[in-house]
Amino acid sequence: MTQQPLAKYRHDYRAPDYTITDISLEFDLNADTTTVTAVSNVVGQGPAGAPLILNGEELELLAISIDGQPWPHYRQEGPLLVIEQLPGAFTLTIINVIHPARNSALEGLYLSGDALCTQCEAEGFRHITYYLDRPDVLARFTTRITADKTRYPYLLSNGNRIDGGEMADGRHWVVWQDPFPKPCYLFALVAGDFDVLRDSFTTRSGREVALELFVDRGNLDRADWAMTSLKQSMRWDETRFGLEYDLDIFMIVAVDFFNMGAMENKGLNVFNSKYVLARAETATDVDYLNIERVIGHEYFHNWTGNRITCRDWFQLSLKEGLTVFRDQEFSADLGSRPVNRIGNVRVMRGSQFAEDASPMAHPIRPDKVIEMNNFYTVTVYEKGAEVIRMLHTLLGEEKFQAGMRLYVERHDGSAATCDDFVDAMEQASGIDLAQFRRWYSQSGTPVLSVRDDYNPELGQYQLHVSQMTPPTADQIEKLPLHIPLDIELYDVEGRVIPLRRDGQAVDNVLNITDSVQTFIFDEVPSLPVPSLLRGFSAPVKLDYPYSDQQLTLLMRFATDQFSRWDAAQSLLSIYIRLSVARVTQGQPLTLPLHVADAFRGVLLDANLDPALAAQILTLPSENEMAELFSIIDPAAIHEVHQALIRCLATELADELLAVYLANKTPVYRVEHEDIGKRALRNICLFYLAFGEHDRAVRMATAQYHAADNMTDALAAISAAVAARLPCQATLLAEFDERWHHDGLVMDKWFTLQAASPAGDVLAQVKSLLNHRSFSLNNPNRIRALIGAFSAGNPSAFHAADGSGYRFLVEILTELNTRNPQVASRLIEPLIRLRRYDEARQALMRKALATLQALPNLSGDLYEKITKALG
Ligand code: ARG
Ligand code: ZN
C-alpha cells in the first residue's frame, strides 16, 4: 500500500468553486487507445482566483488550454489536476488518452466482449477525462464519437442523435446531445455491433418515444420480456406517480461484463445482460420478475436520480432508497403484493440486519466514506426503501404523492439532499417528521419489545411497547426513533377485534416515539391474539413472547397474507433456536406434531394462493437462520436446516405429492397465476427429493427431462443436488452439455454446485474454476461460483479448518488488482468475524491480515479490512 486512502466526511460538504455548464466531448475510439477531447464551459462561483481542481485517474494527459491558449499553469497531484491563474469564466480544453482494453476494473470506459461501454457511477468518469467528478456539477453534454464502422456500427450516448456521417478510412461518426443538464456519473457511451429490438411508447400527453433495446447478435429471441417490462414501467410511473418520460428516445444496452445490476444513464441505460435476456428455456420465473423489477428501477431513476440528483454521495439513498421503494411498488402493483413484500422482508432480515451487525454498519445516509463503491449496500438501498415506506405508511398514499409533487416542483433540474426530500414530505402533509429524520442518521436495527396485559373485568387490553437500538460498529449512542407499528387483534376464533379507545376507533398504525410506551384498548371482549408489525411496518426486530398456539392461529386466520407467512416464520424461529441449542448439546432433534400440522394445513388449504403457500413452505436459508443468533454456529445451523427439511418431508410426504400432482401448468406462460403454481409444485418437489429414494430419483429425472422451461428444469436439478440424489451427476452433465456456451445459463449451474451440501463442495468449486465456461474476468461468473460458495454456503465457507477462508484469500489476492469492486463485495462474509466463535475468529483474522499485507491493496478492500480488524 503506497499511501493510505483518505476518508471523506458528510459534514465537510462544500459547494465547488467552479461549475461546468456545458461540455462537449469527443471520443476517437479504439479498444487499445482512445483519445478524449473535452471542451468545457467553466464558471467560477467561489473566491476569485481559486484553483480549479479536477479529478482524473489513470489518464495520460496530452494538452490543456484555456480559451484556446495552451495553459502552462497546472500541476498533477496524485489523482488531482490543479489548474491555476484562471479567469472567472472560461473554456477549458483537455486532451487525454485512455486504454479501454486494459481496463479490467470495469469502471470508466472498458471492453465488454467486443463492445465498448462505460460505467461512471459513482466516480468512474474520472477514468475517462479530468473533470469535476461530483454529482452537484450539472452540465449539458454533447458527445461526438468516431470509430471503425465494421467493428462498431452502433455509436450511442445520452440524449438525442443530432448528426452523423461516414469518413474515408472506414470510420464513421455520430453526435449526441442531451438537453438535460446532468452530473457526469450519468454519462454513458456504448459502441458495438448489436441486434436491436425496436418499439415505441406514447406518453400520457401524447408524445411518441422511440424505444431501442440492444443485445448481442443472436439474442433477439431473448429481448421481448425486457421491452414489455419497459413499457409497463413507463405506463406505471405515469399512473401511480404522474411522472412522464422526457426525451424522444430511450435506449437500453445489455452487456455481459458488468460490476452490478444496471445503470440509469440518462436516455441510455446500460444493463448487466442477466437483467435483460430471457426466454422460457434459459430464464426462470424469478429471472423474469427480476428483469421486470430492474428495468423498472432504472427507468424510475429518470425522475428520482436523474431529473433530481444527489448533492453529494452521502445522499445516495435519496435516489436509491426512493427508487427501490418505487420498484417494489411497481412489482407489487403488477403482481402479488404480499409475495413481493415477503421477498423484501427476507432481504431485510437475512442481509440488511446482518450488515447492521457487521463492521460496515452505517446509516442509510452514511457519515464517513473511504471508497464510495462500498456504500451501494442493502442498507442504503433496501433499508433506505423501508424508510420511504414508513413515510408512506405515516402519510398515506395521497399525502405521500403530494409530498412527491412538491419535491419534484422544488428540486427538478438540481441536486438535492435527503433533508430536502423529508422537508417536502413534511410540508406537503403537515405531519411533524422531526424525530423521523433520525432514521437517516442512526444506524442499527432497533429491537421493539412488546408485552401485553388483559383485564377481563374492564374488557381492557394493554400493549407495553419499548424500543432499544443496540450499539453498532460505527455508532454507540442511539436515540429513540419514530416507528410506525401496525397491529391487529384477533379473538380465539380468529375474528378481528376492532381497535377502540374511549368509544372511538383507533388507527391500526401506532406511533412509537418514546423508549417506553403503553397503549390501551377498550371493548376487548376476550383475551386477544395480537398481530404485530403487520406488513413489516418498520425495519426492526420484534420481540414478543408468542406461543405456538397464537402463531398457528395467525397462520390460519390473519386477514393479510403477509402476516400468515410471518407467523409461520416466527413459529419456525422458535424451533430453530431450540434445535440449535439441542444440537450443540448433542441432543436429538424433533419437531412437534402441531408444528408439522400447521404446515400441513398450508398444503391442504385450497383457498390459499399457491404463490403464498410456496413462500410459507420455503424454509429460511441458513443465512436467515443465522440472524436469529448473535454468535453463529454454522455447522449446527446447517444440521438443523437439514433436519427440518427431512422432518417436514417425512411428515408431509402424502400431501406434498398430492399438491405436486395437482399443480401442473400445461404450457409455459409468464403469468402470476402460473408462476405461483410452479413455485408451489417445485417446493413440493424439493421436499419430495428428500423422501422415498427411488421415487425421488424418478421424479427429479422425469421433471428435468420433461421441462420445456428453465424454471422446472432448474428446480428438478436443484432438488437432486440438495438431496444429493445419485442422478445429480447425470443431470448436471446433461445441463453442461446443452448450455456450456451460454454464460448466463451456466451461472445457475455454477451456483447450484457451489451451494451444494456435499462434503467436498470446496474441492468441487476449485475444480470448476477451470471449467470451460468459467472466467475470473466476468463478474457474473465470479458471483455465481465463488460468491455463491462464500456467501451462500455458510457451513462450507466457515469450515472449522479454515479452508474456506484460505480459498477466498487466494481469489481476493487475484481480484484485488483486477477488479476491486467485485473483490470488495466478495470479502463481506470474511469481515463479519465477530459473529463467530474464537477459533473461527482467529482464522478469519489471519486471512484478513494476509490480505491487508498485499502490495497495492485497493481502497475498497482497505476500508473493509481495517474496519474488520480495528
Ligand atoms: N445506480 C445504479 C442502480 O441503482 C447502481 C450503480 C452502482 N454503482 C456502483 N459503483 N456500485 O441501479
Ligand atoms: Zn438505483
PDB file of C-alpha atoms in Angstrom, residues 697 700-701 716-735 749 752-753 756-758 760 764:
ATOM      1  CA  VAL A 697     -34.850 -40.066  -8.317  1.00  0.00           C
ATOM      2  CA  ALA A 700     -36.444 -35.327 -10.377  1.00  0.00           C
ATOM      3  CA  THR A 701     -35.186 -37.031 -13.520  1.00  0.00           C
ATOM      4  CA  ALA A 716     -35.536 -30.564 -10.707  1.00  0.00           C
ATOM      5  CA  ILE A 717     -31.780 -30.431 -10.809  1.00  0.00           C
ATOM      6  CA  SER A 718     -31.625 -28.250  -7.672  1.00  0.00           C
ATOM      7  CA  ALA A 719     -33.739 -30.736  -5.759  1.00  0.00           C
ATOM      8  CA  ALA A 720     -31.450 -33.546  -6.891  1.00  0.00           C
ATOM      9  CA  VAL A 721     -28.351 -31.650  -5.770  1.00  0.00           C
ATOM     10  CA  ALA A 722     -29.886 -30.529  -2.474  1.00  0.00           C
ATOM     11  CA  ALA A 723     -30.936 -34.080  -1.592  1.00  0.00           C
ATOM     12  CA  ARG A 724     -27.704 -35.481  -3.066  1.00  0.00           C
ATOM     13  CA  LEU A 725     -29.600 -37.923  -5.248  1.00  0.00           C
ATOM     14  CA  PRO A 726     -27.441 -40.221  -7.363  1.00  0.00           C
ATOM     15  CA  CYS A 727     -28.978 -38.745 -10.549  1.00  0.00           C
ATOM     16  CA  GLN A 728     -27.445 -35.340  -9.859  1.00  0.00           C
ATOM     17  CA  ALA A 729     -24.213 -36.115 -11.708  1.00  0.00           C
ATOM     18  CA  THR A 730     -26.013 -37.131 -14.904  1.00  0.00           C
ATOM     19  CA  LEU A 731     -28.370 -34.195 -14.794  1.00  0.00           C
ATOM     20  CA  LEU A 732     -25.536 -31.748 -14.193  1.00  0.00           C
ATOM     21  CA  ALA A 733     -23.600 -33.264 -17.089  1.00  0.00           C
ATOM     22  CA  GLU A 734     -26.591 -33.011 -19.414  1.00  0.00           C
ATOM     23  CA  PHE A 735     -27.093 -29.406 -18.433  1.00  0.00           C
ATOM     24  CA  TRP A 749     -25.220 -24.430 -12.846  1.00  0.00           C
ATOM     25  CA  LEU A 752     -26.126 -24.908  -7.734  1.00  0.00           C
ATOM     26  CA  GLN A 753     -22.875 -26.733  -7.191  1.00  0.00           C
ATOM     27  CA  SER A 756     -24.323 -27.945  -2.537  1.00  0.00           C
ATOM     28  CA  PRO A 757     -24.430 -29.589   0.899  1.00  0.00           C
ATOM     29  CA  ALA A 758     -21.876 -32.149  -0.283  1.00  0.00           C
ATOM     30  CA  ASP A 760     -16.370 -31.989  -0.817  1.00  0.00           C
ATOM     31  CA  GLN A 764     -15.664 -29.103  -6.464  1.00  0.00           C
TER      32      GLN A 764
END
